[in-house]
PDB file of C-alpha atoms in Angstrom:
ATOM      1  CA  UNK A   1     -11.256 -13.257  -8.108  1.00 45.00           C
ATOM      2  CA  UNK A   2      -8.372 -15.680  -8.239  1.00 48.00           C
ATOM      3  CA  UNK A   3      -6.435 -16.388  -4.910  1.00 60.00           C
ATOM      4  CA  UNK A   4      -2.787 -15.205  -5.040  1.00 63.00           C
ATOM      5  CA  UNK A   5      -0.268 -17.138  -3.530  1.00 63.00           C
ATOM      6  CA  UNK A   6       2.157 -13.746  -1.843  1.00 63.00           C
ATOM      7  CA  UNK A   7       4.964 -16.304  -0.753  1.00 59.00           C
ATOM      8  CA  UNK A   8       5.524 -16.436  -4.449  1.00 57.00           C
ATOM      9  CA  UNK A   9       6.509 -14.542  -7.240  1.00 55.00           C
ATOM     10  CA  UNK A  10       3.782 -13.269  -9.560  1.00 52.00           C
ATOM     11  CA  UNK A  11       6.237 -11.409 -11.777  1.00 51.00           C
ATOM     12  CA  UNK A  12       8.348 -14.759 -13.418  1.00 47.00           C
ATOM     13  CA  UNK A  13       7.387 -13.541 -17.120  1.00 42.00           C
ATOM     14  CA  UNK A  14       7.565 -10.850 -19.126  1.00 44.00           C
ATOM     15  CA  UNK A  15       6.417  -7.344 -17.871  1.00 48.00           C
ATOM     16  CA  UNK A  16       3.161  -5.743 -19.732  1.00 55.00           C
ATOM     17  CA  UNK A  17       2.453  -2.411 -19.429  1.00 85.00           C
ATOM     18  CA  UNK A  18       1.076  -2.720 -15.896  1.00 92.00           C
ATOM     19  CA  UNK A  19       3.072  -1.886 -12.499  1.00 94.00           C
ATOM     20  CA  UNK A  20       3.152  -4.305 -10.187  1.00 96.00           C
ATOM     21  CA  UNK A  21       2.860  -2.158  -6.884  1.00 97.00           C
ATOM     22  CA  UNK A  22       2.441  -3.269  -2.990  1.00 98.00           C
ATOM     23  CA  UNK A  23       0.139  -1.051  -0.544  1.00 98.00           C
ATOM     24  CA  UNK A  24      -0.020  -1.234   2.693  1.00 98.00           C
ATOM     25  CA  UNK A  25      -2.834  -1.248   5.563  1.00 98.00           C
ATOM     26  CA  UNK A  26      -1.168  -0.595   8.650  1.00 98.00           C
ATOM     27  CA  UNK A  27      -3.082  -0.812  11.448  1.00 98.00           C
ATOM     28  CA  UNK A  28      -2.855   1.075  14.852  1.00 96.00           C
ATOM     29  CA  UNK A  29      -5.868   1.095  17.275  1.00 95.00           C
ATOM     30  CA  UNK A  30      -8.588   1.215  14.427  1.00 94.00           C
ATOM     31  CA  UNK A  31      -6.682   3.729  12.732  1.00 95.00           C
ATOM     32  CA  UNK A  32      -4.552   3.207   9.364  1.00 96.00           C
ATOM     33  CA  UNK A  33      -1.564   4.256   8.059  1.00 96.00           C
ATOM     34  CA  UNK A  34      -1.286   7.213   5.371  1.00 94.00           C
ATOM     35  CA  UNK A  35       2.347   8.757   3.884  1.00 93.00           C
ATOM     36  CA  UNK A  36       2.057  11.944   1.796  1.00 91.00           C
ATOM     37  CA  UNK A  37       4.291  11.548  -1.296  1.00 87.00           C
ATOM     38  CA  UNK A  38       7.422  13.627  -1.292  1.00 84.00           C
ATOM     39  CA  UNK A  39       7.983  16.674  -3.388  1.00 85.00           C
ATOM     40  CA  UNK A  40       9.571  15.631  -6.337  1.00 85.00           C
ATOM     41  CA  UNK A  41       8.135  12.606  -7.138  1.00 82.00           C
ATOM     42  CA  UNK A  42       5.272  12.152  -9.168  1.00 84.00           C
ATOM     43  CA  UNK A  43       1.982  13.052  -8.082  1.00 86.00           C
ATOM     44  CA  UNK A  44       3.800  15.182  -5.358  1.00 87.00           C
ATOM     45  CA  UNK A  45       1.841  16.079  -2.148  1.00 89.00           C
ATOM     46  CA  UNK A  46      -0.722  13.360  -2.769  1.00 91.00           C
ATOM     47  CA  UNK A  47      -1.406  11.047   0.099  1.00 92.00           C
ATOM     48  CA  UNK A  48      -1.196   7.200  -0.270  1.00 93.00           C
ATOM     49  CA  UNK A  49      -0.924   3.785   1.326  1.00 96.00           C
ATOM     50  CA  UNK A  50       2.777   2.910   2.086  1.00 96.00           C
ATOM     51  CA  UNK A  51       4.370   0.440  -0.040  1.00 96.00           C
ATOM     52  CA  UNK A  52       5.929   0.221  -4.061  1.00 95.00           C
ATOM     53  CA  UNK A  53       6.720  -1.762  -7.473  1.00 96.00           C
ATOM     54  CA  UNK A  54       7.224  -4.885  -7.552  1.00 97.00           C
ATOM     55  CA  UNK A  55      10.786  -6.095  -8.128  1.00 95.00           C
ATOM     56  CA  UNK A  56      11.334  -8.616 -11.129  1.00 93.00           C
ATOM     57  CA  UNK A  57      11.926 -12.251  -9.655  1.00 94.00           C
ATOM     58  CA  UNK A  58      10.343 -10.744  -6.323  1.00 96.00           C
ATOM     59  CA  UNK A  59       7.909 -12.315  -4.038  1.00 97.00           C
ATOM     60  CA  UNK A  60       4.658 -10.146  -3.199  1.00 97.00           C
ATOM     61  CA  UNK A  61       5.493 -10.896   0.154  1.00 97.00           C
ATOM     62  CA  UNK A  62       9.558  -9.837   0.005  1.00 97.00           C
ATOM     63  CA  UNK A  63       8.429  -7.053  -2.098  1.00 98.00           C
ATOM     64  CA  UNK A  64       6.302  -5.584   1.426  1.00 98.00           C
ATOM     65  CA  UNK A  65       8.895  -6.836   3.397  1.00 98.00           C
ATOM     66  CA  UNK A  66      11.398  -4.033   1.576  1.00 98.00           C
ATOM     67  CA  UNK A  67       9.039  -1.372   1.120  1.00 97.00           C
ATOM     68  CA  UNK A  68       7.891  -1.353   4.459  1.00 97.00           C
ATOM     69  CA  UNK A  69      11.968  -1.561   5.619  1.00 96.00           C
ATOM     70  CA  UNK A  70      12.706   0.857   3.212  1.00 94.00           C
ATOM     71  CA  UNK A  71      10.093   3.662   3.588  1.00 92.00           C
ATOM     72  CA  UNK A  72       9.407   4.140   7.324  1.00 95.00           C
ATOM     73  CA  UNK A  73      12.060   1.139   9.017  1.00 94.00           C
ATOM     74  CA  UNK A  74       9.615  -1.281   9.739  1.00 97.00           C
ATOM     75  CA  UNK A  75       9.238  -5.496   9.020  1.00 98.00           C
ATOM     76  CA  UNK A  76       5.948  -6.533   9.067  1.00 98.00           C
ATOM     77  CA  UNK A  77       5.493  -9.480  11.791  1.00 97.00           C
ATOM     78  CA  UNK A  78       1.400  -9.946  10.838  1.00 97.00           C
ATOM     79  CA  UNK A  79       0.155  -9.292   7.377  1.00 97.00           C
ATOM     80  CA  UNK A  80      -2.993 -10.793   5.361  1.00 97.00           C
ATOM     81  CA  UNK A  81      -3.467 -10.374   1.166  1.00 98.00           C
ATOM     82  CA  UNK A  82      -6.736  -7.929   1.055  1.00 97.00           C
ATOM     83  CA  UNK A  83      -7.379  -7.523  -2.695  1.00 97.00           C
ATOM     84  CA  UNK A  84      -5.657  -6.553  -5.754  1.00 97.00           C
ATOM     85  CA  UNK A  85      -7.214  -3.072  -7.647  1.00 97.00           C
ATOM     86  CA  UNK A  86      -5.993  -1.888 -11.240  1.00 96.00           C
ATOM     87  CA  UNK A  87      -5.815   1.305 -11.784  1.00 94.00           C
ATOM     88  CA  UNK A  88      -5.735   3.250 -15.367  1.00 93.00           C
ATOM     89  CA  UNK A  89      -3.945   6.807 -14.832  1.00 88.00           C
ATOM     90  CA  UNK A  90      -3.160   8.833 -18.125  1.00 86.00           C
ATOM     91  CA  UNK A  91       0.372   8.222 -18.809  1.00 85.00           C
ATOM     92  CA  UNK A  92       0.614   4.856 -15.941  1.00 85.00           C
ATOM     93  CA  UNK A  93      -1.406   1.670 -15.444  1.00 92.00           C
ATOM     94  CA  UNK A  94      -0.562   0.047 -11.992  1.00 93.00           C
ATOM     95  CA  UNK A  95      -2.180  -3.392  -9.897  1.00 97.00           C
ATOM     96  CA  UNK A  96      -2.100  -2.437  -6.209  1.00 97.00           C
ATOM     97  CA  UNK A  97      -1.731  -5.360  -4.499  1.00 98.00           C
ATOM     98  CA  UNK A  98      -3.511  -4.361  -0.770  1.00 98.00           C
ATOM     99  CA  UNK A  99      -2.303  -6.133   2.508  1.00 99.00           C
ATOM    100  CA  UNK A 100      -3.504  -5.352   5.879  1.00 98.00           C
ATOM    101  CA  UNK A 101      -0.931  -5.186   7.751  1.00 99.00           C
ATOM    102  CA  UNK A 102      -1.817  -5.791  11.986  1.00 98.00           C
ATOM    103  CA  UNK A 103       1.685  -6.292  13.720  1.00 98.00           C
ATOM    104  CA  UNK A 104       5.463  -4.862  13.206  1.00 98.00           C
ATOM    105  CA  UNK A 105       8.732  -4.834  14.745  1.00 98.00           C
ATOM    106  CA  UNK A 106      10.958  -1.554  14.744  1.00 97.00           C
ATOM    107  CA  UNK A 107      10.056   2.066  15.138  1.00 95.00           C
ATOM    108  CA  UNK A 108       8.046   3.240  12.690  1.00 94.00           C
ATOM    109  CA  UNK A 109       9.387   6.824  11.328  1.00 91.00           C
ATOM    110  CA  UNK A 110       9.515   8.435   7.865  1.00 82.00           C
ATOM    111  CA  UNK A 111      13.204   7.117   6.409  1.00 76.00           C
ATOM    112  CA  UNK A 112      12.460   8.604   2.516  1.00 69.00           C
ATOM    113  CA  UNK A 113      11.215  11.847   3.906  1.00 68.00           C
ATOM    114  CA  UNK A 114       7.852  10.875   3.826  1.00 74.00           C
ATOM    115  CA  UNK A 115       5.095  12.628   6.027  1.00 88.00           C
ATOM    116  CA  UNK A 116       2.590  10.480   7.820  1.00 92.00           C
ATOM    117  CA  UNK A 117      -0.889  10.231   9.945  1.00 92.00           C
ATOM    118  CA  UNK A 118      -2.806   7.618  11.179  1.00 94.00           C
ATOM    119  CA  UNK A 119      -6.249   8.158  10.008  1.00 93.00           C
ATOM    120  CA  UNK A 120      -9.415   6.662  10.895  1.00 91.00           C
ATOM    121  CA  UNK A 121     -11.442   4.441   8.016  1.00 91.00           C
ATOM    122  CA  UNK A 122     -14.163   7.025   8.282  1.00 84.00           C
ATOM    123  CA  UNK A 123     -12.138  10.437   7.731  1.00 73.00           C
ATOM    124  CA  UNK A 124      -9.682   8.826   5.288  1.00 61.00           C
ATOM    125  CA  UNK A 125     -11.176  11.025   1.835  1.00 62.00           C
ATOM    126  CA  UNK A 126     -10.214  14.396   4.279  1.00 59.00           C
ATOM    127  CA  UNK A 127      -6.621  14.416   2.508  1.00 63.00           C
ATOM    128  CA  UNK A 128      -6.246  14.370  -1.124  1.00 87.00           C
ATOM    129  CA  UNK A 129      -5.763  10.227  -1.793  1.00 90.00           C
ATOM    130  CA  UNK A 130      -4.066   8.981  -5.164  1.00 88.00           C
ATOM    131  CA  UNK A 131      -7.002   7.454  -7.149  1.00 86.00           C
ATOM    132  CA  UNK A 132      -5.776   4.223  -7.205  1.00 90.00           C
ATOM    133  CA  UNK A 133      -6.639   4.117  -3.416  1.00 92.00           C
ATOM    134  CA  UNK A 134     -10.260   5.534  -3.371  1.00 89.00           C
ATOM    135  CA  UNK A 135     -11.873   1.843  -3.822  1.00 90.00           C
ATOM    136  CA  UNK A 136      -9.814   0.966  -0.783  1.00 93.00           C
ATOM    137  CA  UNK A 137     -10.690   3.594   0.772  1.00 92.00           C
ATOM    138  CA  UNK A 138     -14.554   3.400   0.336  1.00 90.00           C
ATOM    139  CA  UNK A 139     -14.582  -0.058   1.662  1.00 92.00           C
ATOM    140  CA  UNK A 140     -12.462   1.083   5.078  1.00 93.00           C
ATOM    141  CA  UNK A 141     -14.844   3.141   5.567  1.00 90.00           C
ATOM    142  CA  UNK A 142     -17.734   0.967   4.957  1.00 89.00           C
ATOM    143  CA  UNK A 143     -16.644  -1.790   7.224  1.00 89.00           C
ATOM    144  CA  UNK A 144     -15.830   0.851  10.018  1.00 85.00           C
ATOM    145  CA  UNK A 145     -19.396   1.943   9.769  1.00 80.00           C
ATOM    146  CA  UNK A 146     -20.765  -2.051  10.103  1.00 72.00           C
ATOM    147  CA  UNK A 147     -18.502  -2.554  12.678  1.00 58.00           C
TER     148      UNK A 147
END
């Protein structure tokens, strides 16, 4: 995999048909945060990692900060890039830039009406997760078994 610099924009070029998205794996005491997509949204009722689309000219770090602030009222203080996953849905293709977030400031609350839960990595397949997140869920479960 090629190295990326989350502090610079990966999008300072014309957009292709793949939508760039940041996704946060927010950790707390061995569990991670999952959010449920709100009614009326695409894939409503499905579970996912918090995050969202990267805006044109925005760095991945800027997008991560903006999305977590907008959705959850928090600012990541300690995060690390984990992995890129590209997924093709029937009507949409996404390129997810996953970050582990180990510390944040602010009080976590669902600003956009999301429901959220803290899940153990080995129990993460219980809720219905978006297909694009399943590879990461499998990795998290394997890492939990190995620790």
